[in-house]
mmCIF file of N, CA and C in Angstrom:
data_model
loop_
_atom_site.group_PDB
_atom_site.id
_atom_site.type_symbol
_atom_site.label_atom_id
_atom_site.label_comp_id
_atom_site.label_asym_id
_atom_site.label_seq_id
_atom_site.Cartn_x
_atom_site.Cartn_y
_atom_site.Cartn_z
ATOM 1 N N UNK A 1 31.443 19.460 -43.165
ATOM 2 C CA UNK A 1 31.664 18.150 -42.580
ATOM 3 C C UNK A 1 32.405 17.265 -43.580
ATOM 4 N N UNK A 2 33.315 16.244 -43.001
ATOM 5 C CA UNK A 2 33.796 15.723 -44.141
ATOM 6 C C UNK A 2 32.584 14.738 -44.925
ATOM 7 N N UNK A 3 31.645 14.414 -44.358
ATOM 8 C CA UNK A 3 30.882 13.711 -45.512
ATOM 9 C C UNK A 3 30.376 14.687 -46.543
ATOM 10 N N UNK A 4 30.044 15.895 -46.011
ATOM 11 C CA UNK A 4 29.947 16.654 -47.587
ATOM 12 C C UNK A 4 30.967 16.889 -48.126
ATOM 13 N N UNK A 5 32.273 17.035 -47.708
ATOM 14 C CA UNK A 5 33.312 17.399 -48.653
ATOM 15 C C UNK A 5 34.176 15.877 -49.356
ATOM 16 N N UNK A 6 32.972 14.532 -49.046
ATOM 17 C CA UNK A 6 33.401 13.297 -50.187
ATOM 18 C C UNK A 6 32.472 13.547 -51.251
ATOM 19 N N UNK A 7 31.604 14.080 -50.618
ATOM 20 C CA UNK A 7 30.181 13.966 -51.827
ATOM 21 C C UNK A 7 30.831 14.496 -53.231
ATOM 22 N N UNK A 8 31.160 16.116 -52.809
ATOM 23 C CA UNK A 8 31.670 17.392 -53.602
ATOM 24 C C UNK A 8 32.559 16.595 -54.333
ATOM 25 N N UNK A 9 33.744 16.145 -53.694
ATOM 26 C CA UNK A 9 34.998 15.255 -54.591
ATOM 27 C C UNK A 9 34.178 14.294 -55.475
ATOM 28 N N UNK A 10 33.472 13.870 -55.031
ATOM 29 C CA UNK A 10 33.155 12.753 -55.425
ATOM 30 C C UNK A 10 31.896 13.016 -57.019
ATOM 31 N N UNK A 11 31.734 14.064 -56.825
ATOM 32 C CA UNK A 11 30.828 14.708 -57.753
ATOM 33 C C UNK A 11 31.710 15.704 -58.778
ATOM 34 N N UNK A 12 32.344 16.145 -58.591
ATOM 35 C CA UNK A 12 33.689 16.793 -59.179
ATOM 36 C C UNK A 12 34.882 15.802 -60.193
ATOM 37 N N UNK A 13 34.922 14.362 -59.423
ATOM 38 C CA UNK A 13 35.654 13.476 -59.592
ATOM 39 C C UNK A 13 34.060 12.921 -60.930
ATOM 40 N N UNK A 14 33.354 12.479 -60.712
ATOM 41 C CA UNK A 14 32.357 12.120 -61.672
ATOM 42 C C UNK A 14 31.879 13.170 -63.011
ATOM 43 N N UNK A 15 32.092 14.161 -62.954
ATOM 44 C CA UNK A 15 32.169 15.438 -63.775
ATOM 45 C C UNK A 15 33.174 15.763 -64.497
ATOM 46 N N UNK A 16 34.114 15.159 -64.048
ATOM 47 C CA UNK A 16 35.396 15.240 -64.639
ATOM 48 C C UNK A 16 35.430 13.864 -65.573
ATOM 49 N N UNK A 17 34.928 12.436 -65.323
ATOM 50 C CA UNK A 17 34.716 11.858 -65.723
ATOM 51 C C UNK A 17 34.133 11.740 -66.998
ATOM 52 N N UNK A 18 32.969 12.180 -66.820
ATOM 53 C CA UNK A 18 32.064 12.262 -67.745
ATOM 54 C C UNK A 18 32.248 12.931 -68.992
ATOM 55 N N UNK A 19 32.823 14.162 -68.532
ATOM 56 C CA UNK A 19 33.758 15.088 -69.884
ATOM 57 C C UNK A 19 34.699 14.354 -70.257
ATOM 58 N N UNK A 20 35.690 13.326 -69.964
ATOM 59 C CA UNK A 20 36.842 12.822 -71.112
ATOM 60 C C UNK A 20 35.786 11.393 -71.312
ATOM 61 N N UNK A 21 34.724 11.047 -70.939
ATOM 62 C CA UNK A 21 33.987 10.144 -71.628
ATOM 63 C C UNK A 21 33.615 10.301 -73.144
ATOM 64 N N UNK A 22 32.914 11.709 -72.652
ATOM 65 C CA UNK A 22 32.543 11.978 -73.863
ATOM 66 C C UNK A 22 33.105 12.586 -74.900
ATOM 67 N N UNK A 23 34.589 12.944 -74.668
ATOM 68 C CA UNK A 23 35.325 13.240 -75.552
ATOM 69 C C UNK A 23 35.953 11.821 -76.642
ATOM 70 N N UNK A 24 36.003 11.676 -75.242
ATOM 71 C CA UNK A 24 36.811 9.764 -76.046
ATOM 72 C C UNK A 24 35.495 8.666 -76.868
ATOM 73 N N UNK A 25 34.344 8.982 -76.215
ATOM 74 C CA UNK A 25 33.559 7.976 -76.851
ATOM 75 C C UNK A 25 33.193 8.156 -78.317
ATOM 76 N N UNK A 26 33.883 9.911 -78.635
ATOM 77 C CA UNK A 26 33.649 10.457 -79.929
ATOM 78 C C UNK A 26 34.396 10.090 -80.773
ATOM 79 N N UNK A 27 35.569 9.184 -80.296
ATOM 80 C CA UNK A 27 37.136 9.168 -81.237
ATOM 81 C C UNK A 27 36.899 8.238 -81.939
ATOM 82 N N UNK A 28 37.789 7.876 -83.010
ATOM 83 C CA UNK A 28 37.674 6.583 -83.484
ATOM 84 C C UNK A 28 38.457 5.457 -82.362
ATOM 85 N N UNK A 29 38.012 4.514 -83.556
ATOM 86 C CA UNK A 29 38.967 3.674 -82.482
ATOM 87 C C UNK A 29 40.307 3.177 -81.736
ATOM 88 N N UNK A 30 41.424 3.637 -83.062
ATOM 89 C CA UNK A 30 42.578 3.818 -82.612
ATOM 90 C C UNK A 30 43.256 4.909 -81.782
ATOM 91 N N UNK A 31 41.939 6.200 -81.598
ATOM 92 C CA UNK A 31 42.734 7.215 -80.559
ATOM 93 C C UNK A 31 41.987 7.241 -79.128
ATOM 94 N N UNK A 32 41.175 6.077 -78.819
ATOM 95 C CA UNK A 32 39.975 5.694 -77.271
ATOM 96 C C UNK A 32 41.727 5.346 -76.340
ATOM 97 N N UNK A 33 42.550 5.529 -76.417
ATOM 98 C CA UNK A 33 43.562 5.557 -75.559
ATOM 99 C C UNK A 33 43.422 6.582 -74.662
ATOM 100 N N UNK A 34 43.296 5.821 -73.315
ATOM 101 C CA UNK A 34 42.793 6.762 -71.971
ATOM 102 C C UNK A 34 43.997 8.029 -72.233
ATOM 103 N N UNK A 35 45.329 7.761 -72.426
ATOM 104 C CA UNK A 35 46.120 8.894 -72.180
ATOM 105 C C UNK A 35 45.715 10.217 -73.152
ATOM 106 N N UNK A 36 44.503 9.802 -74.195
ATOM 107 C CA UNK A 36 44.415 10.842 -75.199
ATOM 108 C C UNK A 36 42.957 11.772 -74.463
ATOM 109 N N UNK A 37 43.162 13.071 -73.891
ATOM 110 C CA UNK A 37 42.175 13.943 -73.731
ATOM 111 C C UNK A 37 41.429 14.664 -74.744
ATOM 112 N N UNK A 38 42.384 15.051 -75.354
ATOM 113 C CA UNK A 38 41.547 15.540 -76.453
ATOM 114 C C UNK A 38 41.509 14.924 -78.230
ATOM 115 N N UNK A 39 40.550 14.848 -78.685
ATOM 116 C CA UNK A 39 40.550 14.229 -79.552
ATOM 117 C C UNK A 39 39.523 15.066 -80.984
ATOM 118 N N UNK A 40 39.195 14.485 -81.854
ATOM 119 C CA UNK A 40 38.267 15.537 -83.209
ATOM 120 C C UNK A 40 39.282 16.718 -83.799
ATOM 121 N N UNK A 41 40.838 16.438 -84.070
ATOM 122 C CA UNK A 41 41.607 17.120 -84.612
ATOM 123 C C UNK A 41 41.907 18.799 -83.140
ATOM 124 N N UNK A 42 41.965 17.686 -82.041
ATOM 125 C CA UNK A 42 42.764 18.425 -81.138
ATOM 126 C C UNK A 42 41.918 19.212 -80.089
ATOM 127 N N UNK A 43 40.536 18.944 -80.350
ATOM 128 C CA UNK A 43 39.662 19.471 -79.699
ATOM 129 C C UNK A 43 38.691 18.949 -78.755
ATOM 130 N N UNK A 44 38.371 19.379 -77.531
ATOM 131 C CA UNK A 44 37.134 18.262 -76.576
ATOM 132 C C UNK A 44 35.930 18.978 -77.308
ATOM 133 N N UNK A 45 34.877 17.718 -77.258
ATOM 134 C CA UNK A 45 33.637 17.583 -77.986
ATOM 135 C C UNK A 45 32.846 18.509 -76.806
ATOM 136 N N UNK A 46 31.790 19.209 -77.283
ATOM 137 C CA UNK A 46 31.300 20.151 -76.611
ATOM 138 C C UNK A 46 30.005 19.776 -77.050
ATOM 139 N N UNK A 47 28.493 19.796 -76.461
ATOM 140 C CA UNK A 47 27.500 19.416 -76.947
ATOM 141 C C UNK A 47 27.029 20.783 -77.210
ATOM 142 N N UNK A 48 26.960 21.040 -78.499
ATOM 143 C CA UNK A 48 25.752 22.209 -78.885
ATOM 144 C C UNK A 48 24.637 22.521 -78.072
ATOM 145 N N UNK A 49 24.071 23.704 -77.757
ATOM 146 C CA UNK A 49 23.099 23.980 -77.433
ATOM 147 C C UNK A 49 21.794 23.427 -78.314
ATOM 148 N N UNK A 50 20.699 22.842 -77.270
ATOM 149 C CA UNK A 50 20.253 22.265 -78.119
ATOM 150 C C UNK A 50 20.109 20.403 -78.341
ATOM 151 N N UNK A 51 21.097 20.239 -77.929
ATOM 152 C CA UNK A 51 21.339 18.579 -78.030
ATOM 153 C C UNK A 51 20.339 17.898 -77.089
ATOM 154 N N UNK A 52 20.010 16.768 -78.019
ATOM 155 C CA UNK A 52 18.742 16.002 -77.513
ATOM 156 C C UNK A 52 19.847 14.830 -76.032
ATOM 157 N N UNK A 53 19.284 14.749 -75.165
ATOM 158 C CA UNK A 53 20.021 13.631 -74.495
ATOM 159 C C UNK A 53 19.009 12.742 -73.728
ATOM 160 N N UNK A 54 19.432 11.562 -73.281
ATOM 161 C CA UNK A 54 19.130 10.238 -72.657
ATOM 162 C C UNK A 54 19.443 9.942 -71.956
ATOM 163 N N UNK A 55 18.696 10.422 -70.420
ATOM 164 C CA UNK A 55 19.549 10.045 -69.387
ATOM 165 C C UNK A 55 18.547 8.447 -68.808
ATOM 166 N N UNK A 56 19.356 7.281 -68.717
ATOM 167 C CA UNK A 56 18.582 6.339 -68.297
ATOM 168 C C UNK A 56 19.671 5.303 -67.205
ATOM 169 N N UNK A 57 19.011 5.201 -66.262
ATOM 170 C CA UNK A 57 20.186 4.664 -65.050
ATOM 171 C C UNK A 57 19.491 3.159 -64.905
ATOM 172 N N UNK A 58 18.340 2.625 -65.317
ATOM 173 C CA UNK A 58 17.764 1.476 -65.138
ATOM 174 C C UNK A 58 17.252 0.481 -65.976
ATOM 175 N N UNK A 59 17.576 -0.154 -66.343
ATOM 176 C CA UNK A 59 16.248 -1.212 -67.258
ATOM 177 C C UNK A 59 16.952 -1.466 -68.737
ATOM 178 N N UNK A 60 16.824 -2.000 -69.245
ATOM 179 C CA UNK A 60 17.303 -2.128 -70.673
ATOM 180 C C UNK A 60 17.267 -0.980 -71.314
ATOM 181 N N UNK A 61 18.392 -0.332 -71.757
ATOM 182 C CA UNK A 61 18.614 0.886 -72.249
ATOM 183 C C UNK A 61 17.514 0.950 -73.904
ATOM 184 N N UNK A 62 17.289 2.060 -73.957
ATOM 185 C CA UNK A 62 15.826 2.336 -75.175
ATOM 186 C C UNK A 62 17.014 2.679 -76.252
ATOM 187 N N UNK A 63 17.450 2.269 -76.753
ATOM 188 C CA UNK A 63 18.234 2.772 -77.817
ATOM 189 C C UNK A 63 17.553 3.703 -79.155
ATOM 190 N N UNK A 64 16.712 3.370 -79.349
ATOM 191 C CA UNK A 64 15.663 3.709 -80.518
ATOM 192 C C UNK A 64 15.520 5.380 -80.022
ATOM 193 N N UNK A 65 15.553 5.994 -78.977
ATOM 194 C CA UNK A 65 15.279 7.079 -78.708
ATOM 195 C C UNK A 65 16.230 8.210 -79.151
ATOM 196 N N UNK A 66 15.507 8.852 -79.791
ATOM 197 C CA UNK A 66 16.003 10.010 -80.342
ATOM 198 C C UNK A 66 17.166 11.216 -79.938
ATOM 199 N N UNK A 67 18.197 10.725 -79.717
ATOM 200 C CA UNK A 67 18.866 11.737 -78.729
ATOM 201 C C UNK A 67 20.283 11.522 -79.364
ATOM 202 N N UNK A 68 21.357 12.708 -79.225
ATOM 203 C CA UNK A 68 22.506 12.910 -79.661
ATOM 204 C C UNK A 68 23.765 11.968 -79.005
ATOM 205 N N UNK A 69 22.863 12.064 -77.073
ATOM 206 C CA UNK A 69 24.116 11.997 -75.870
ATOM 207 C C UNK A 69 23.289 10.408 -75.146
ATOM 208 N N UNK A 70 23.091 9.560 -74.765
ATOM 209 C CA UNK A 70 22.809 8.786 -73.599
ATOM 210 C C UNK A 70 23.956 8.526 -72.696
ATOM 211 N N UNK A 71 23.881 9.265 -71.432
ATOM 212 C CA UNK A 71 23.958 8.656 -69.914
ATOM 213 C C UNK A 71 23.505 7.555 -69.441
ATOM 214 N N UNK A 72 24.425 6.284 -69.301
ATOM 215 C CA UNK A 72 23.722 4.915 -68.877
ATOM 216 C C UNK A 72 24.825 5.196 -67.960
ATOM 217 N N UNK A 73 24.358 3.873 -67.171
ATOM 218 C CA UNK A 73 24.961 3.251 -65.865
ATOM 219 C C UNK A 73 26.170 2.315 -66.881
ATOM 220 N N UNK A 74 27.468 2.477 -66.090
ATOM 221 C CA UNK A 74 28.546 2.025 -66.416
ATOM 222 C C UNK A 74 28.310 0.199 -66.251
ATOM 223 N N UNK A 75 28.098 0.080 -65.043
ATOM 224 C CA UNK A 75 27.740 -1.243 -64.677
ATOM 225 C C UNK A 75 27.020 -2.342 -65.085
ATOM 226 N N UNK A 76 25.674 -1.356 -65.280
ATOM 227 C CA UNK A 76 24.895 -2.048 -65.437
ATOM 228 C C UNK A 76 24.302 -2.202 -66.938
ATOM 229 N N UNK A 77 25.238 -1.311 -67.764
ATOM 230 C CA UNK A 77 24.714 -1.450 -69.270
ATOM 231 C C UNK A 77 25.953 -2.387 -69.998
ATOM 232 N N UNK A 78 25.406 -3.397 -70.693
ATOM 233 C CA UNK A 78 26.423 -4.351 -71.867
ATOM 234 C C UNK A 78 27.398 -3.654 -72.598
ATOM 235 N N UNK A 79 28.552 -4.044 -72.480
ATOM 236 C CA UNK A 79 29.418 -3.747 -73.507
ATOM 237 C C UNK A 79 28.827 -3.023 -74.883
ATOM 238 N N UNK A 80 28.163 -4.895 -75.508
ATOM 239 C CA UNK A 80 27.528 -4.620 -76.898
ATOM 240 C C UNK A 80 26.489 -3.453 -77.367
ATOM 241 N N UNK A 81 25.342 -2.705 -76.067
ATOM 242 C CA UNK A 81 24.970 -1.897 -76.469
ATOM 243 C C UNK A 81 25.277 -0.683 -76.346
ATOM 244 N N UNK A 82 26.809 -0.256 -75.319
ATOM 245 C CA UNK A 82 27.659 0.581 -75.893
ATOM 246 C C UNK A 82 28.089 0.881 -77.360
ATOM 247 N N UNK A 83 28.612 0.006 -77.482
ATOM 248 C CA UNK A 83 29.312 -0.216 -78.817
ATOM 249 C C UNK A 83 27.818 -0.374 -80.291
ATOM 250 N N UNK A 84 26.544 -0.869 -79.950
ATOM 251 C CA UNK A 84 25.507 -0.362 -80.778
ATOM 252 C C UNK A 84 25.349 1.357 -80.789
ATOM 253 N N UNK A 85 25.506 1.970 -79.230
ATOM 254 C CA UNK A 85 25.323 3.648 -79.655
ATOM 255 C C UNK A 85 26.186 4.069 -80.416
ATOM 256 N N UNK A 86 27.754 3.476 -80.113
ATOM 257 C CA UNK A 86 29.077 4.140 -80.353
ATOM 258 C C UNK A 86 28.662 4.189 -81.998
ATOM 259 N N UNK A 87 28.469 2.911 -82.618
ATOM 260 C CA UNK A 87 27.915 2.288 -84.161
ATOM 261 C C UNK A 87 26.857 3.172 -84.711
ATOM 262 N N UNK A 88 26.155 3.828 -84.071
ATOM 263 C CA UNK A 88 24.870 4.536 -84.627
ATOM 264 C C UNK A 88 25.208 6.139 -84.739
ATOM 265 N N UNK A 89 26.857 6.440 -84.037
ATOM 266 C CA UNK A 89 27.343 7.953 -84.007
ATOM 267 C C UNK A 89 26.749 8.302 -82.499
ATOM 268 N N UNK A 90 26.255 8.297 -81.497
ATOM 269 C CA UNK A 90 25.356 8.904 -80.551
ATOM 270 C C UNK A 90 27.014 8.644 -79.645
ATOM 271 N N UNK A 91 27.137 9.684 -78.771
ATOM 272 C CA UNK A 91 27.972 9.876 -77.633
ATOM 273 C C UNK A 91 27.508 9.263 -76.219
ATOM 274 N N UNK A 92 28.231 8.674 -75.965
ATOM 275 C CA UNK A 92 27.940 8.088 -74.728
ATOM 276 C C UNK A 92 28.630 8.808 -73.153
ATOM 277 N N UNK A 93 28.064 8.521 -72.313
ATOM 278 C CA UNK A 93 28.499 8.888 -70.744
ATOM 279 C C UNK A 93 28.234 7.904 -70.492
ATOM 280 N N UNK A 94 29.322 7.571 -69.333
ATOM 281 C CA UNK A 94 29.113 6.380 -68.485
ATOM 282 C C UNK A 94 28.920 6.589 -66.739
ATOM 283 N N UNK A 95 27.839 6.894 -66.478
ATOM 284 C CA UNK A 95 27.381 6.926 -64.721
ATOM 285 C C UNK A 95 28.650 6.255 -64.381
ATOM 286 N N UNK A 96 29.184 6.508 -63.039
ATOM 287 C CA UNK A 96 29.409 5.611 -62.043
ATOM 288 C C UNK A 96 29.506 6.477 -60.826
ATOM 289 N N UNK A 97 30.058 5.343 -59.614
ATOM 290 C CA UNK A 97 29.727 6.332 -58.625
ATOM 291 C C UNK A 97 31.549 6.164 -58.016
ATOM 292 N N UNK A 98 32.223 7.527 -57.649
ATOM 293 C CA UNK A 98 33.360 7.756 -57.510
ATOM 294 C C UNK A 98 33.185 8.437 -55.884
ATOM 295 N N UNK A 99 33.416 7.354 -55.493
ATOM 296 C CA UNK A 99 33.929 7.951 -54.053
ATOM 297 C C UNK A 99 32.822 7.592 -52.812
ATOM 298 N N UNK A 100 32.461 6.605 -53.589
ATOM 299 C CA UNK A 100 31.281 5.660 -52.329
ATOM 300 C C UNK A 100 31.193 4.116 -52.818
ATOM 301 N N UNK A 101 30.728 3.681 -51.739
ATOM 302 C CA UNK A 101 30.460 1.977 -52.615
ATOM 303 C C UNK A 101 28.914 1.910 -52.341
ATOM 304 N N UNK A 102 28.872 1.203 -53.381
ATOM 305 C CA UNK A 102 27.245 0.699 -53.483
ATOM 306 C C UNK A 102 27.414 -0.810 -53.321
ATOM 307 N N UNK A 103 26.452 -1.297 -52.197
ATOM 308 C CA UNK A 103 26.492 -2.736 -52.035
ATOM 309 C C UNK A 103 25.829 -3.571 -52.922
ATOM 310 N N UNK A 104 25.664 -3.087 -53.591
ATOM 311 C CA UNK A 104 24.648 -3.615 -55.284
ATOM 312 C C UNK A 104 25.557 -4.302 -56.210
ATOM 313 N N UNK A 105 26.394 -3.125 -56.411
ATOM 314 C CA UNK A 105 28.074 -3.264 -57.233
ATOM 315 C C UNK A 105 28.885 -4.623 -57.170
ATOM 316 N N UNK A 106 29.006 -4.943 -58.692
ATOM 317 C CA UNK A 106 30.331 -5.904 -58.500
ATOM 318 C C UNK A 106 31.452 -5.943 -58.152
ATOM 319 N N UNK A 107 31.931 -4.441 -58.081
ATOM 320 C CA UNK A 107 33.332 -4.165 -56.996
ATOM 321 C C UNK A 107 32.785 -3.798 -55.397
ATOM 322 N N UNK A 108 31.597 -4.035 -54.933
ATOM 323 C CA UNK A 108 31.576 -3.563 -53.449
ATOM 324 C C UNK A 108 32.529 -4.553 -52.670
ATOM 325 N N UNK A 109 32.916 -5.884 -53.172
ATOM 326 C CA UNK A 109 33.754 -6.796 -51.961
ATOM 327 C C UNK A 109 35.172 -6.734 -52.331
ATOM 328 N N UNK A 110 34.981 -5.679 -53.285
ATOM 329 C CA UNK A 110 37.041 -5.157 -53.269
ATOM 330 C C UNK A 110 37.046 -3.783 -52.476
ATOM 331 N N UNK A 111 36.138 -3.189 -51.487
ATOM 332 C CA UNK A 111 36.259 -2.219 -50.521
ATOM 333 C C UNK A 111 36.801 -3.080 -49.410
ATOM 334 N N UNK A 112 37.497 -2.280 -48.443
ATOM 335 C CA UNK A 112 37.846 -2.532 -47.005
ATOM 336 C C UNK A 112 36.564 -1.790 -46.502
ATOM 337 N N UNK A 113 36.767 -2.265 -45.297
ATOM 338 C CA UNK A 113 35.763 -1.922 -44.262
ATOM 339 C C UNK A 113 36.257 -0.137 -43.938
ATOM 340 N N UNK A 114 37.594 -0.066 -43.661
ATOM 341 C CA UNK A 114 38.380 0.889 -43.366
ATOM 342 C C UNK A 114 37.708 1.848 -44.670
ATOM 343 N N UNK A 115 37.880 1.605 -46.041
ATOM 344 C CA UNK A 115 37.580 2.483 -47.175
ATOM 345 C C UNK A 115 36.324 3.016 -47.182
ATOM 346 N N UNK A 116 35.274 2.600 -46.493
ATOM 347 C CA UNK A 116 34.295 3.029 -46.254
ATOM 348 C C UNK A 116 33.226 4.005 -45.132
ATOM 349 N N UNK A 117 32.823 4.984 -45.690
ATOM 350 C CA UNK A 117 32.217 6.103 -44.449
ATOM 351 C C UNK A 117 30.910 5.727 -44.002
ATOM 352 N N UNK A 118 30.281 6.412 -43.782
ATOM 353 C CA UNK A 118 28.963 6.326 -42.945
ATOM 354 C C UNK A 118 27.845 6.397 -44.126
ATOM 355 N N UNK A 119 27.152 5.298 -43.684
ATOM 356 C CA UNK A 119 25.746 5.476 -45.119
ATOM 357 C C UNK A 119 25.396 6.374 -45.568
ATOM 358 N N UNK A 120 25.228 7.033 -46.751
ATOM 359 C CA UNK A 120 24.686 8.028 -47.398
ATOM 360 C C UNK A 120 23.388 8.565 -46.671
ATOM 361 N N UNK A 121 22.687 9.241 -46.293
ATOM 362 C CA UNK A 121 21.403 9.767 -46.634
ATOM 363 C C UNK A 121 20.863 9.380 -47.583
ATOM 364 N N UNK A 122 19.525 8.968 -47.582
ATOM 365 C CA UNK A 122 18.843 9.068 -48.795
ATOM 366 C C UNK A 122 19.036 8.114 -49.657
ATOM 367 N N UNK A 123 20.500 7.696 -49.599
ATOM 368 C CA UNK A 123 20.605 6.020 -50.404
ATOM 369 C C UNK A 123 21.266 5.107 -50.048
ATOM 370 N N UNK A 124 19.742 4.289 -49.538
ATOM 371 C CA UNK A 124 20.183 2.727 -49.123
ATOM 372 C C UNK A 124 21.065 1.941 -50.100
ATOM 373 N N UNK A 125 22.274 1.502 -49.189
ATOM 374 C CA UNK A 125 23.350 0.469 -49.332
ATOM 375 C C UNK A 125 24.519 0.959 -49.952
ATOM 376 N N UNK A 126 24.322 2.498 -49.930
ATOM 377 C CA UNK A 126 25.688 3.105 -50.335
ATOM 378 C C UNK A 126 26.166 3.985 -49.286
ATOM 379 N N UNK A 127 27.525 3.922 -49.188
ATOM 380 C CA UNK A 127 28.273 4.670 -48.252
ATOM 381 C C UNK A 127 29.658 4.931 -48.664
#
């Protein structure tokens, strides 16, 4: 159905994401230029087997927690405590959601009505 085949894109499209996140969030600062994929003397960052990670989508991010990688919400986490993980060495991912709107979101009133499908299953106010 095509609503599963936005999900798939849309999960594919977020996966894809997430890997030049975390390649780039590894760089210094003069090579975080979106056009640069690979970076660490020519190479994408690969997490060792093993790597502690932080996945947290809600609430004031725990920084203190012991982990290599944190996954926050793009949106909803501060600049500044990006840039505290980036400062402490820890790799960051940035959630978002690619290929639905969430009526929560500060970009939901730059959707058309037209850009938008049929409510998700399972999660209220996104479609």
């Amino acid at each position: 159905s095509p609503n599963i085949m936005l999900r798939r894109g849309a999960l594919v499209a977020t996966l894809l994401l997430a890997l030049l996140c975390i390649s780039l969030s590894s760089a210094p600062a003069e090579a975080r230029d979106l056009s640069l994929a690979r970076v660490n003397n020519g190479t994408v960052w690969q997490p060792p087997a093993g790597t502690k990670w932080q996945w947290q989508f809600t609430g004031t991010i725990d920084t203190s927690v012991p982990a290599q990688v944190f996954d926050i919400d793009l949106f909803d986490t501060p600049q500044s405590v990006i840039d505290q993980l980036h400062n402490a060495t820890h790799h960051v991912i940035c959630y978002f959601s690619a290929g639905s709107s969430d009526n929560w979101r500060p970009d939901f009133k730059e959707f058309k009505a037209s850009d938008m499908g049929k409510p998700l299953d399972g999660w209220p106010g996104e479609r």
